[in-house]
Amino acid sequence: MTHFLSLADFTPKELRQILDLAINLKDEWKAGGNEPLLRNKVLAMVFQKPSLRTRVSFDMAMRHLGGDALFLSPSEIGLGKRESIADVSKVLSGFVDAIMARVFSHAHILELAKHANVPVINGLSDFNHPCQAMADALTMLEHHGDLSGLNMTYVGDGNNVAVSLMHLSAQLGINFTISSPEGYQIPEEVVIKARALRKNGAATLELNSDPHQAVQGANIIYTDTWTSMGQEQENQKRMEVFPPYQINSLLVSEAESDVIVMHCLPAHRGFEITDEVADGSHSVIFQQAENRMHAQKAILVHLLNKSH
Ligand code: CP
Ligand code: NVA
């Protein structure tokens, strides 16, 4: 059973195959519509947290491919509360062809996958966000043509989005620099894993707490919220620590002239990113959001349509 839980679980070749498929499915969709590769397949979408992009993009991806999606809200199934995660997983496996889940604890997505007889897709956990990074890779390819050798600088919280971007970079040869304040760095074990994933040490991986130094030479600047879902009680403290890590026009001007500015959204305008940058000529944030749908079509087809 193949699940989609972390970009560290795949080979670079598999990730490139999924990205190639995403490009083809996007072209096909733009040319008039997709072949019904997932006809009669149903995806259960389990959410412990809110979502706009993940929910709608997975739902539309399934519909475009001839299948269907079922939304299960946080209050409906009470994952691990009303019923054990193992039982939910076994029950859903009898009804649907795949499960996508957005959870608080990463252990919960691992537990779902452990007991499922159908593929499980990680739609964000407190540890990582692999579907987001695949959509971002598609966006980077569209703008820069090739991933290998690009310089990406992530500025802000060393969170779930940063983890998947670090995995992506190590796997596909992107030079990755991350600039986070003291106490909010990406977990050390992720850095160790990413260093191990790098093929022949081709891509560089740097930690640099000075965002102005970190964006030197960047072709991609990436940021995300300073307070992720589930960390709301830390919000006040984070608002004091993170302002030097804001993506504003000055910071963007210090990067390469071809730099693209990325944000997984939802954005907190005026905090981690200014309006001027979010709506400016370097920003690709809405293309990223649209690419969630195209990248996830490829993930779904890769998992559910082995003959493809
Ligand atoms: N980027 C992202 O995952 O957005 P949602 O939280 O709206 O799904
Ligand atoms: N880091 C953010 C990403 C939202 C898509 C969060 O977990 O809330």
PDB file of C-alpha atoms in Angstrom, residues 1-2 11 22 42 54 72 78 81 90 96 167 191 197 203 221 227-228 238 240 244 260-261 271 275-276 300 305:
ATOM      1  CA  MET A   1       0.000   0.000   0.000  1.00  0.00           C
ATOM      2  CA  THR A   2       1.483   3.350  -1.040  1.00  0.00           C
ATOM      3  CA  THR A  11      12.666   8.600  -4.464  1.00  0.00           C
ATOM      4  CA  ALA A  22       0.848  17.128 -12.823  1.00  0.00           C
ATOM      5  CA  VAL A  42     -14.252   8.195  -3.930  1.00  0.00           C
ATOM      6  CA  THR A  54      -6.929  21.707   0.622  1.00  0.00           C
ATOM      7  CA  LEU A  72     -15.938  14.944   6.934  1.00  0.00           C
ATOM      8  CA  GLY A  78     -14.332  13.029  16.224  1.00  0.00           C
ATOM      9  CA  LYS A  81     -12.314  11.027  20.450  1.00  0.00           C
ATOM     10  CA  LYS A  90     -10.688   0.411   9.091  1.00  0.00           C
ATOM     11  CA  VAL A  96     -13.883   4.608   0.011  1.00  0.00           C
ATOM     12  CA  HIS A 167      12.495  17.614   2.034  1.00  0.00           C
ATOM     13  CA  VAL A 191      17.969  18.924   8.909  1.00  0.00           C
ATOM     14  CA  LEU A 197      18.542  12.663   1.398  1.00  0.00           C
ATOM     15  CA  ALA A 203      22.197  20.835  -3.142  1.00  0.00           C
ATOM     16  CA  ILE A 221      11.597  33.640  -1.262  1.00  0.00           C
ATOM     17  CA  THR A 227       1.340  31.221  14.131  1.00  0.00           C
ATOM     18  CA  SER A 228       0.129  27.914  12.750  1.00  0.00           C
ATOM     19  CA  ARG A 238       5.251  35.195  18.320  1.00  0.00           C
ATOM     20  CA  GLU A 240       6.925  40.136  19.326  1.00  0.00           C
ATOM     21  CA  PRO A 244      12.224  41.276  11.571  1.00  0.00           C
ATOM     22  CA  ILE A 260       9.460  34.755  -7.101  1.00  0.00           C
ATOM     23  CA  VAL A 261       7.730  35.275  -3.763  1.00  0.00           C
ATOM     24  CA  PHE A 271       2.552  40.565   9.326  1.00  0.00           C
ATOM     25  CA  ASP A 275       0.251  43.820   0.730  1.00  0.00           C
ATOM     26  CA  GLU A 276       2.778  45.431  -1.574  1.00  0.00           C
ATOM     27  CA  LEU A 300      -4.271  10.831  -6.630  1.00  0.00           C
ATOM     28  CA  ASN A 305      -4.435   4.376 -10.957  1.00  0.00           C
TER      29      ASN A 305
END
